[in-house]
CSV table of N, CA and C in Angstrom, one decimal:
chain,number,residue,atom,x,y,z
A,1,THR,N,22.6,-21.4,21.1
A,1,THR,CA,24.0,-21.3,20.7
A,1,THR,C,24.9,-21.7,21.9
A,2,HIS,N,26.1,-22.0,21.6
A,2,HIS,CA,27.1,-22.4,22.6
A,2,HIS,C,28.1,-21.3,22.9
A,3,LYS,N,28.8,-20.9,21.9
A,3,LYS,CA,29.8,-19.9,22.1
A,3,LYS,C,29.6,-18.7,21.2
A,4,ASN,N,29.3,-18.9,19.9
A,4,ASN,CA,29.1,-17.9,19.0
A,4,ASN,C,27.6,-17.4,19.1
A,5,ARG,N,27.4,-16.3,19.6
A,5,ARG,CA,26.0,-15.8,19.8
A,5,ARG,C,25.7,-14.7,18.8
A,6,VAL,N,26.4,-14.6,17.7
A,6,VAL,CA,26.3,-13.5,16.7
A,6,VAL,C,25.4,-14.0,15.6
A,7,VAL,N,24.4,-13.1,15.3
A,7,VAL,CA,23.5,-13.3,14.2
A,7,VAL,C,23.5,-12.1,13.2
A,8,GLU,N,23.4,-12.3,12.0
A,8,GLU,CA,23.3,-11.3,11.0
A,8,GLU,C,21.8,-11.2,10.5
A,9,LEU,N,21.3,-10.0,10.4
A,9,LEU,CA,20.0,-9.8,9.8
A,9,LEU,C,20.1,-9.0,8.5
A,10,TRP,N,19.6,-9.6,7.5
A,10,TRP,CA,19.6,-9.0,6.1
A,10,TRP,C,18.3,-8.6,5.6
A,11,ALA,N,18.2,-7.5,4.9
A,11,ALA,CA,16.9,-7.1,4.2
A,11,ALA,C,17.1,-7.1,2.7
A,12,ASP,N,16.2,-7.8,2.0
A,12,ASP,CA,16.3,-7.8,0.5
A,12,ASP,C,15.0,-7.4,-0.1
A,13,PRO,N,14.9,-6.0,-0.4
A,13,PRO,CA,13.6,-5.5,-0.9
A,13,PRO,C,13.3,-6.1,-2.3
A,14,PHE,N,12.1,-6.4,-2.6
A,14,PHE,CA,11.7,-7.0,-3.9
A,14,PHE,C,12.1,-6.0,-5.0
A,15,GLY,N,12.5,-6.4,-6.1
A,15,GLY,CA,12.9,-5.6,-7.3
A,15,GLY,C,14.4,-5.6,-7.4
A,16,ALA,N,14.9,-5.4,-8.7
A,16,ALA,CA,16.3,-5.5,-9.0
A,16,ALA,C,17.0,-4.2,-8.6
A,17,ASP,N,16.3,-3.1,-8.4
A,17,ASP,CA,16.9,-1.8,-8.2
A,17,ASP,C,17.5,-1.6,-6.8
A,18,LYS,N,17.1,-2.4,-5.8
A,18,LYS,CA,17.6,-2.3,-4.4
A,18,LYS,C,18.3,-3.6,-4.0
A,19,PRO,N,19.6,-3.5,-3.7
A,19,PRO,CA,20.3,-4.7,-3.4
A,19,PRO,C,20.0,-5.2,-1.9
A,20,LYS,N,20.3,-6.4,-1.7
A,20,LYS,CA,20.2,-7.0,-0.3
A,20,LYS,C,21.3,-6.3,0.5
A,21,LYS,N,20.9,-6.0,1.8
A,21,LYS,CA,21.8,-5.3,2.6
A,21,LYS,C,21.8,-5.8,4.1
A,22,LEU,N,22.9,-5.7,4.7
A,22,LEU,CA,23.0,-6.1,6.1
A,22,LEU,C,22.4,-5.0,7.0
A,23,VAL,N,21.4,-5.3,7.7
A,23,VAL,CA,20.8,-4.2,8.5
A,23,VAL,C,21.2,-4.3,10.0
A,24,LYS,N,21.6,-5.4,10.4
A,24,LYS,CA,22.2,-5.5,11.8
A,24,LYS,C,23.0,-6.8,12.0
A,25,LYS,N,24.1,-6.7,12.7
A,25,LYS,CA,24.9,-7.8,13.1
A,25,LYS,C,25.2,-7.6,14.6
A,26,GLY,N,24.8,-8.6,15.4
A,26,GLY,CA,25.0,-8.5,16.8
A,26,GLY,C,24.8,-9.8,17.6
A,27,LYS,N,25.1,-9.7,18.9
A,27,LYS,CA,24.9,-10.9,19.8
A,27,LYS,C,23.4,-11.0,20.2
A,28,VAL,N,22.9,-12.2,20.2
A,28,VAL,CA,21.5,-12.4,20.6
A,28,VAL,C,21.5,-12.2,22.2
A,29,ASN,N,20.3,-11.9,22.7
A,29,ASN,CA,20.1,-11.7,24.1
A,29,ASN,C,20.0,-13.1,24.8
A,30,SER,N,19.8,-13.1,26.1
A,30,SER,CA,19.7,-14.4,26.9
A,30,SER,C,18.6,-15.3,26.4
A,31,LYS,N,17.7,-14.8,25.7
A,31,LYS,CA,16.6,-15.6,25.1
A,31,LYS,C,16.8,-16.0,23.7
A,32,GLY,N,18.0,-15.7,23.2
A,32,GLY,CA,18.4,-16.0,21.8
A,32,GLY,C,17.8,-15.1,20.7
A,33,LYS,N,17.4,-13.9,21.2
A,33,LYS,CA,16.7,-13.0,20.2
A,33,LYS,C,17.6,-11.7,19.9
A,34,LEU,N,17.4,-11.3,18.6
A,34,LEU,CA,18.0,-10.1,18.1
A,34,LEU,C,17.0,-9.4,17.2
A,35,SER,N,16.8,-8.1,17.4
A,35,SER,CA,15.8,-7.5,16.6
A,35,SER,C,16.3,-6.2,16.0
A,36,VAL,N,15.6,-5.8,14.9
A,36,VAL,CA,15.9,-4.5,14.3
A,36,VAL,C,14.6,-4.0,13.6
A,37,LYS,N,14.5,-2.7,13.6
A,37,LYS,CA,13.3,-2.1,12.9
A,37,LYS,C,13.8,-1.8,11.4
A,38,VAL,N,12.9,-2.2,10.5
A,38,VAL,CA,13.2,-2.0,9.1
A,38,VAL,C,12.0,-1.2,8.5
A,39,ASN,N,12.3,-0.1,7.9
A,39,ASN,CA,11.3,0.7,7.2
A,39,ASN,C,10.9,0.1,5.9
A,40,LEU,N,9.8,-0.5,5.8
A,40,LEU,CA,9.3,-1.2,4.6
A,40,LEU,C,8.6,-0.3,3.7
A,41,LYS,N,9.2,-0.1,2.5
A,41,LYS,CA,8.6,0.7,1.4
A,41,LYS,C,8.1,-0.2,0.3
A,42,ARG,N,8.4,-1.5,0.4
A,42,ARG,CA,8.0,-2.5,-0.5
A,42,ARG,C,8.2,-3.9,0.2
A,43,ASP,N,7.6,-4.9,-0.4
A,43,ASP,CA,7.8,-6.3,0.1
A,43,ASP,C,9.2,-6.6,0.2
A,44,THR,N,9.6,-7.2,1.3
A,44,THR,CA,11.0,-7.4,1.6
A,44,THR,C,11.2,-8.8,2.2
A,45,THR,N,12.3,-9.5,1.8
A,45,THR,CA,12.6,-10.8,2.4
A,45,THR,C,13.7,-10.4,3.5
A,46,VAL,N,13.4,-10.9,4.7
A,46,VAL,CA,14.3,-10.7,5.8
A,46,VAL,C,15.0,-12.0,6.1
A,47,THR,N,16.3,-12.0,6.2
A,47,THR,CA,17.0,-13.3,6.5
A,47,THR,C,17.9,-13.1,7.7
A,48,ALA,N,17.8,-14.2,8.6
A,48,ALA,CA,18.6,-14.3,9.8
A,48,ALA,C,19.7,-15.3,9.5
A,49,VAL,N,21.0,-15.0,9.7
A,49,VAL,CA,22.1,-15.9,9.4
A,49,VAL,C,22.9,-16.1,10.7
A,50,PHE,N,23.0,-17.4,11.1
A,50,PHE,CA,23.8,-17.8,12.2
A,50,PHE,C,24.9,-18.6,11.6
A,51,ALA,N,26.2,-18.3,11.9
A,51,ALA,CA,27.4,-18.9,11.3
A,51,ALA,C,27.7,-20.2,11.9
A,52,GLY,N,27.1,-20.6,13.1
A,52,GLY,CA,27.3,-21.8,13.7
A,52,GLY,C,28.4,-21.7,14.8
A,53,ASP,N,28.6,-22.7,15.6
A,53,ASP,CA,29.6,-22.7,16.7
A,53,ASP,C,30.0,-24.2,16.9
A,54,GLY,N,30.7,-24.5,18.0
A,54,GLY,CA,31.2,-25.8,18.3
A,54,GLY,C,30.1,-26.8,18.5
A,55,ARG,N,28.9,-26.5,18.8
A,55,ARG,CA,27.8,-27.4,19.0
A,55,ARG,C,26.7,-27.4,18.0
A,56,TYR,N,26.5,-26.2,17.4
A,56,TYR,CA,25.4,-26.0,16.5
A,56,TYR,C,25.8,-25.7,15.1
A,57,ALA,N,25.2,-26.3,14.1
A,57,ALA,CA,25.5,-26.1,12.7
A,57,ALA,C,25.0,-24.7,12.3
A,58,PRO,N,25.6,-24.2,11.2
A,58,PRO,CA,25.1,-22.9,10.7
A,58,PRO,C,23.7,-23.0,10.3
A,59,LYS,N,23.0,-21.9,10.3
A,59,LYS,CA,21.5,-21.9,10.0
A,59,LYS,C,21.1,-20.6,9.4
A,60,THR,N,20.4,-20.6,8.3
A,60,THR,CA,19.8,-19.4,7.7
A,60,THR,C,18.3,-19.6,7.7
A,61,VAL,N,17.6,-18.6,8.1
A,61,VAL,CA,16.1,-18.6,8.1
A,61,VAL,C,15.6,-17.3,7.4
A,62,LYS,N,14.6,-17.5,6.5
A,62,LYS,CA,14.1,-16.4,5.7
A,62,LYS,C,12.6,-16.2,6.0
A,63,SER,N,12.2,-15.0,6.0
A,63,SER,CA,10.7,-14.6,6.1
A,63,SER,C,10.5,-13.4,5.2
A,64,THR,N,9.3,-13.4,4.6
A,64,THR,CA,8.9,-12.3,3.8
A,64,THR,C,7.9,-11.4,4.5
A,65,ALA,N,8.3,-10.1,4.6
A,65,ALA,CA,7.4,-9.1,5.2
A,65,ALA,C,6.7,-8.4,4.1
A,66,TYR,N,5.4,-8.3,4.1
A,66,TYR,CA,4.7,-7.7,3.0
A,66,TYR,C,4.3,-6.3,3.4
A,67,ALA,N,4.7,-5.3,2.6
A,67,ALA,CA,4.5,-3.9,3.0
A,67,ALA,C,3.1,-3.5,2.6
A,68,LYS,N,2.5,-2.6,3.4
A,68,LYS,CA,1.2,-2.0,3.0
A,68,LYS,C,1.6,-0.6,2.5
A,69,VAL,N,0.9,-0.3,1.4
A,69,VAL,CA,1.2,1.0,0.7
A,69,VAL,C,0.4,2.1,1.3
A,70,LYS,N,1.0,3.2,1.6
A,70,LYS,CA,0.3,4.4,2.1
A,70,LYS,C,-0.5,5.0,0.9
A,71,VAL,N,-1.8,5.1,1.0
A,71,VAL,CA,-2.6,5.6,-0.1
A,71,VAL,C,-3.4,6.8,0.4
A,72,SER,N,-3.5,7.8,-0.5
A,72,SER,CA,-4.5,8.9,-0.2
A,72,SER,C,-5.2,9.3,-1.4
A,73,LEU,N,-6.5,9.7,-1.2
A,73,LEU,CA,-7.3,10.1,-2.3
A,73,LEU,C,-7.8,11.5,-2.1
A,74,LYS,N,-7.7,12.4,-3.1
A,74,LYS,CA,-8.3,13.7,-3.0
A,74,LYS,C,-9.3,13.9,-4.1
A,75,LEU,N,-10.5,14.3,-3.7
A,75,LEU,CA,-11.6,14.6,-4.6
A,75,LEU,C,-11.5,16.1,-5.0
A,76,SER,N,-11.8,16.5,-6.2
A,76,SER,CA,-11.8,17.9,-6.5
A,76,SER,C,-12.9,18.2,-7.5
A,77,LYS,N,-13.2,19.5,-7.7
A,77,LYS,CA,-14.3,20.0,-8.5
A,77,LYS,C,-15.7,19.7,-8.1
A,78,HIS,N,-15.8,19.4,-6.8
A,78,HIS,CA,-17.2,19.2,-6.2
A,78,HIS,C,-17.6,20.6,-5.6
A,79,TYR,N,-18.8,20.8,-5.4
A,79,TYR,CA,-19.3,22.1,-4.9
A,79,TYR,C,-19.6,22.1,-3.4
A,80,ARG,N,-19.8,20.9,-2.9
A,80,ARG,CA,-20.0,20.8,-1.4
A,80,ARG,C,-19.8,19.4,-1.0
A,81,THR,N,-19.7,19.2,0.3
A,81,THR,CA,-19.6,17.9,0.9
A,81,THR,C,-20.7,17.8,2.0
A,82,ALA,N,-21.1,16.6,2.4
A,82,ALA,CA,-22.1,16.5,3.4
A,82,ALA,C,-21.9,15.0,4.0
A,83,LYS,N,-22.5,14.8,5.1
A,83,LYS,CA,-22.5,13.5,5.7
A,83,LYS,C,-23.9,12.9,5.8
A,84,ILE,N,-24.0,11.7,5.5
A,84,ILE,CA,-25.3,10.9,5.7
A,84,ILE,C,-24.8,9.8,6.7
A,85,GLY,N,-25.2,10.0,7.9
A,85,GLY,CA,-24.7,9.1,9.0
A,85,GLY,C,-23.2,9.4,9.2
A,86,LYS,N,-22.4,8.4,9.1
A,86,LYS,CA,-20.9,8.6,9.2
A,86,LYS,C,-20.2,8.7,7.9
A,87,THR,N,-21.0,8.6,6.8
A,87,THR,CA,-20.4,8.5,5.4
A,87,THR,C,-20.4,9.9,4.8
A,88,SER,N,-19.2,10.4,4.4
A,88,SER,CA,-19.1,11.7,3.7
A,88,SER,C,-19.4,11.5,2.2
A,89,TYR,N,-20.1,12.5,1.7
A,89,TYR,CA,-20.4,12.5,0.2
A,89,TYR,C,-19.9,13.8,-0.4
A,90,ALA,N,-19.5,13.8,-1.6
A,90,ALA,CA,-19.1,15.0,-2.4
A,90,ALA,C,-20.2,15.2,-3.4
A,91,TYR,N,-20.6,16.4,-3.6
A,91,TYR,CA,-21.7,16.7,-4.6
A,91,TYR,C,-21.0,17.4,-5.8
A,92,TYR,N,-21.3,16.9,-7.0
A,92,TYR,CA,-20.7,17.4,-8.2
A,92,TYR,C,-21.8,18.0,-9.1
A,93,ASN,N,-21.4,19.1,-9.8
A,93,ASN,CA,-22.2,19.7,-10.8
A,93,ASN,C,-22.1,18.8,-12.1
A,94,LYS,N,-23.2,18.6,-12.8
A,94,LYS,CA,-23.1,17.7,-13.9
A,94,LYS,C,-22.4,18.3,-15.1
A,95,LYS,N,-22.1,19.6,-15.1
A,95,LYS,CA,-21.3,20.3,-16.1
A,95,LYS,C,-19.8,20.3,-15.9
A,96,LYS,N,-19.4,19.8,-14.7
A,96,LYS,CA,-18.0,19.8,-14.4
A,96,LYS,C,-17.5,18.3,-14.4
A,97,THR,N,-16.2,18.2,-14.7
A,97,THR,CA,-15.6,16.9,-14.8
A,97,THR,C,-14.9,16.6,-13.4
A,98,PRO,N,-15.4,15.6,-12.7
A,98,PRO,CA,-14.8,15.2,-11.4
A,98,PRO,C,-13.4,14.8,-11.6
A,99,ASP,N,-12.5,15.2,-10.7
A,99,ASP,CA,-11.1,14.7,-10.6
A,99,ASP,C,-10.9,13.9,-9.4
A,100,PHE,N,-10.2,12.8,-9.5
A,100,PHE,CA,-9.7,11.9,-8.4
A,100,PHE,C,-8.2,11.8,-8.5
A,101,THR,N,-7.6,12.4,-7.4
A,101,THR,CA,-6.1,12.3,-7.4
A,101,THR,C,-5.7,11.3,-6.3
A,102,THR,N,-5.0,10.3,-6.8
A,102,THR,CA,-4.5,9.2,-5.9
A,102,THR,C,-3.0,9.4,-5.7
A,103,THR,N,-2.5,9.3,-4.5
A,103,THR,CA,-1.1,9.4,-4.2
A,103,THR,C,-0.7,8.2,-3.4
A,104,MET,N,0.3,7.5,-3.8
A,104,MET,CA,0.8,6.3,-3.0
A,104,MET,C,2.3,6.2,-3.2
A,105,THR,N,2.9,5.4,-2.4
A,105,THR,CA,4.3,5.1,-2.4
A,105,THR,C,4.7,4.7,-3.9
A,106,TYR,N,5.6,5.3,-4.5
A,106,TYR,CA,6.0,5.0,-5.9
A,106,TYR,C,6.8,3.7,-5.9
A,107,TYR,N,6.6,2.9,-6.9
A,107,TYR,CA,7.3,1.8,-7.2
A,107,TYR,C,7.2,1.5,-8.7
A,108,LYS,N,8.3,1.3,-9.4
A,108,LYS,CA,8.2,1.2,-10.9
A,108,LYS,C,7.2,0.1,-11.3
A,109,GLY,N,6.3,0.5,-12.2
A,109,GLY,CA,5.2,-0.4,-12.6
A,109,GLY,C,4.0,-0.5,-11.8
A,110,ARG,N,4.0,0.2,-10.6
A,110,ARG,CA,2.8,0.2,-9.8
A,110,ARG,C,1.7,1.0,-10.4
A,111,ALA,N,0.5,0.6,-10.3
A,111,ALA,CA,-0.7,1.3,-10.8
A,111,ALA,C,-1.7,1.4,-9.7
A,112,GLN,N,-2.6,2.4,-9.9
A,112,GLN,CA,-3.7,2.5,-8.9
A,112,GLN,C,-5.0,2.0,-9.6
A,113,ARG,N,-5.9,1.3,-8.9
A,113,ARG,CA,-7.1,0.9,-9.4
A,113,ARG,C,-8.3,1.8,-9.0
A,114,LEU,N,-9.0,2.3,-9.9
A,114,LEU,CA,-10.2,3.1,-9.6
A,114,LEU,C,-11.4,2.2,-9.8
A,115,SER,N,-12.2,2.0,-8.8
A,115,SER,CA,-13.4,1.2,-8.9
A,115,SER,C,-14.6,2.0,-8.5
A,116,LEU,N,-15.6,2.0,-9.3
A,116,LEU,CA,-16.8,2.8,-9.0
A,116,LEU,C,-18.0,1.9,-8.7
A,117,GLN,N,-18.9,2.3,-7.8
A,117,GLN,CA,-20.1,1.6,-7.5
A,117,GLN,C,-21.2,2.6,-7.4
A,118,LEU,N,-22.4,2.1,-7.8
A,118,LEU,CA,-23.6,2.9,-7.8
A,118,LEU,C,-24.6,2.3,-6.8
A,119,ASN,N,-25.3,3.2,-6.0
A,119,ASN,CA,-26.3,2.8,-5.1
A,119,ASN,C,-27.6,2.8,-5.8
A,120,TYR,N,-28.3,1.7,-5.8
A,120,TYR,CA,-29.6,1.6,-6.4
A,120,TYR,C,-30.5,0.9,-5.5
A,121,GLN,N,-31.6,1.5,-5.0
A,121,GLN,CA,-32.6,0.9,-4.1
A,121,GLN,C,-31.9,0.3,-2.9
A,122,GLY,N,-30.9,1.1,-2.4
A,122,GLY,CA,-30.2,0.7,-1.1
A,122,GLY,C,-29.1,-0.4,-1.2
A,123,LYS,N,-28.8,-0.8,-2.5
A,123,LYS,CA,-27.8,-1.8,-2.7
A,123,LYS,C,-26.7,-1.3,-3.6
A,124,TRP,N,-25.4,-1.6,-3.3
A,124,TRP,CA,-24.3,-1.1,-4.1
A,124,TRP,C,-24.0,-2.1,-5.2
A,125,TYR,N,-23.9,-1.5,-6.5
A,125,TYR,CA,-23.6,-2.3,-7.7
A,125,TYR,C,-22.3,-1.8,-8.3
A,126,ASP,N,-21.4,-2.7,-8.8
A,126,ASP,CA,-20.2,-2.4,-9.5
A,126,ASP,C,-20.6,-1.7,-10.8
A,127,THR,N,-20.0,-0.6,-11.1
A,127,THR,CA,-20.2,0.0,-12.4
A,127,THR,C,-19.0,0.0,-13.3
A,128,GLY,N,-17.9,-0.5,-12.8
A,128,GLY,CA,-16.6,-0.6,-13.6
A,128,GLY,C,-15.4,-0.3,-12.7
A,129,GLN,N,-14.3,-0.7,-13.3
A,129,GLN,CA,-13.0,-0.4,-12.7
A,129,GLN,C,-11.9,-0.4,-13.8
A,130,ALA,N,-10.9,0.3,-13.5
A,130,ALA,CA,-9.7,0.4,-14.4
A,130,ALA,C,-8.5,0.7,-13.6
A,131,TYR,N,-7.3,0.3,-14.2
A,131,TYR,CA,-6.0,0.6,-13.6
A,131,TYR,C,-5.4,1.8,-14.3
A,132,PHE,N,-4.8,2.7,-13.6
A,132,PHE,CA,-4.1,3.9,-14.1
A,132,PHE,C,-2.7,3.9,-13.6
A,133,PRO,N,-1.7,4.2,-14.4
A,133,PRO,CA,-0.3,4.2,-14.0
A,133,PRO,C,0.0,5.4,-13.1
A,134,LEU,N,1.0,5.2,-12.2
A,134,LEU,CA,1.4,6.3,-11.3
A,134,LEU,C,2.6,7.1,-12.0
A,135,GLY,N,2.6,8.4,-11.7
A,135,GLY,CA,3.8,9.2,-12.1
A,135,GLY,C,4.9,8.8,-11.2
A,136,THR,N,6.1,9.3,-11.5
A,136,THR,CA,7.3,9.0,-10.7
A,136,THR,C,7.2,9.5,-9.3
A,137,LYS,N,6.3,10.4,-9.0
A,137,LYS,CA,6.1,10.9,-7.6
A,137,LYS,C,5.0,10.2,-6.9
A,138,GLY,N,4.5,9.1,-7.5
A,138,GLY,CA,3.4,8.3,-6.9
A,138,GLY,C,2.0,8.9,-7.1
A,139,LYS,N,1.9,9.8,-8.0
A,139,LYS,CA,0.6,10.4,-8.2
A,139,LYS,C,-0.1,10.0,-9.5
A,140,SER,N,-1.5,9.9,-9.4
A,140,SER,CA,-2.3,9.6,-10.6
A,140,SER,C,-3.5,10.4,-10.5
A,141,VAL,N,-3.9,11.2,-11.6
A,141,VAL,CA,-5.1,12.0,-11.6
A,141,VAL,C,-6.0,11.4,-12.7
A,142,VAL,N,-7.2,11.0,-12.3
A,142,VAL,CA,-8.2,10.5,-13.2
A,142,VAL,C,-9.4,11.5,-13.2
A,143,MET,N,-9.8,11.8,-14.5
A,143,MET,CA,-10.9,12.7,-14.7
A,143,MET,C,-12.1,11.9,-15.3
A,144,LEU,N,-13.2,12.0,-14.7
A,144,LEU,CA,-14.4,11.3,-15.2
A,144,LEU,C,-15.1,12.2,-16.2
A,145,GLU,N,-14.8,12.0,-17.5
A,145,GLU,CA,-15.3,12.8,-18.5
A,145,GLU,C,-16.6,12.2,-19.1
A,146,GLY,N,-17.3,13.1,-19.8
A,146,GLY,CA,-18.5,12.6,-20.5
A,146,GLY,C,-19.8,13.1,-19.8
A,147,PRO,N,-20.9,12.7,-20.3
A,147,PRO,CA,-22.2,13.1,-19.6
A,147,PRO,C,-22.4,12.4,-18.3
A,148,HIS,N,-22.9,13.1,-17.3
A,148,HIS,CA,-23.1,12.5,-16.0
A,148,HIS,C,-24.6,12.6,-15.6
A,149,ASP,N,-25.2,11.5,-15.2
A,149,ASP,CA,-26.5,11.5,-14.7
A,149,ASP,C,-26.5,12.1,-13.3
A,150,VAL,N,-27.6,12.6,-12.9
A,150,VAL,CA,-27.6,13.3,-11.6
A,150,VAL,C,-28.5,12.5,-10.6
A,151,GLY,N,-28.3,12.8,-9.3
A,151,GLY,CA,-29.2,12.2,-8.3
A,151,GLY,C,-28.8,10.8,-7.8
A,152,TYR,N,-27.7,10.3,-8.2
A,152,TYR,CA,-27.2,9.0,-7.8
A,152,TYR,C,-26.1,9.1,-6.7
A,153,LYS,N,-26.1,8.1,-5.8
A,153,LYS,CA,-25.0,8.0,-4.9
A,153,LYS,C,-24.0,7.0,-5.5
A,154,MET,N,-22.8,7.5,-5.5
A,154,MET,CA,-21.7,6.6,-6.0
A,154,MET,C,-20.6,6.6,-5.0
A,155,ARG,N,-19.8,5.5,-5.1
A,155,ARG,CA,-18.6,5.5,-4.3
A,155,ARG,C,-17.5,4.8,-5.1
């Protein structure tokens, strides 16, 4: 820049429910930099806007920051846990229905994917997967109903 060292930083979260907003307006430092921390709860387009000055034309630059969703999984209705090496296992009674509670950052239309694998002769095999919707607090409870074979390692 020559004289105008002011840059605007805008954040535009994906989705129609959150409008684009100015997160910082300020002078760049001697290296031409201006920064701001943005708490990403979803993918967001960040835009830097320079209005121009006597020597340099106006310029707008965009970049998309992809958010990582915070996810937790809680197993329930197991009767004990144990470790084999560094891997934790939950043990279930074949007469009880296992529950898997997933919690993640809520976003309209977001779903969680439950994928199961079976260990057979030391190798993992896919046994199925399905998507389940999240409640408005970001929670989804899946119950594995029906008859359960025993003695298998699953993940």
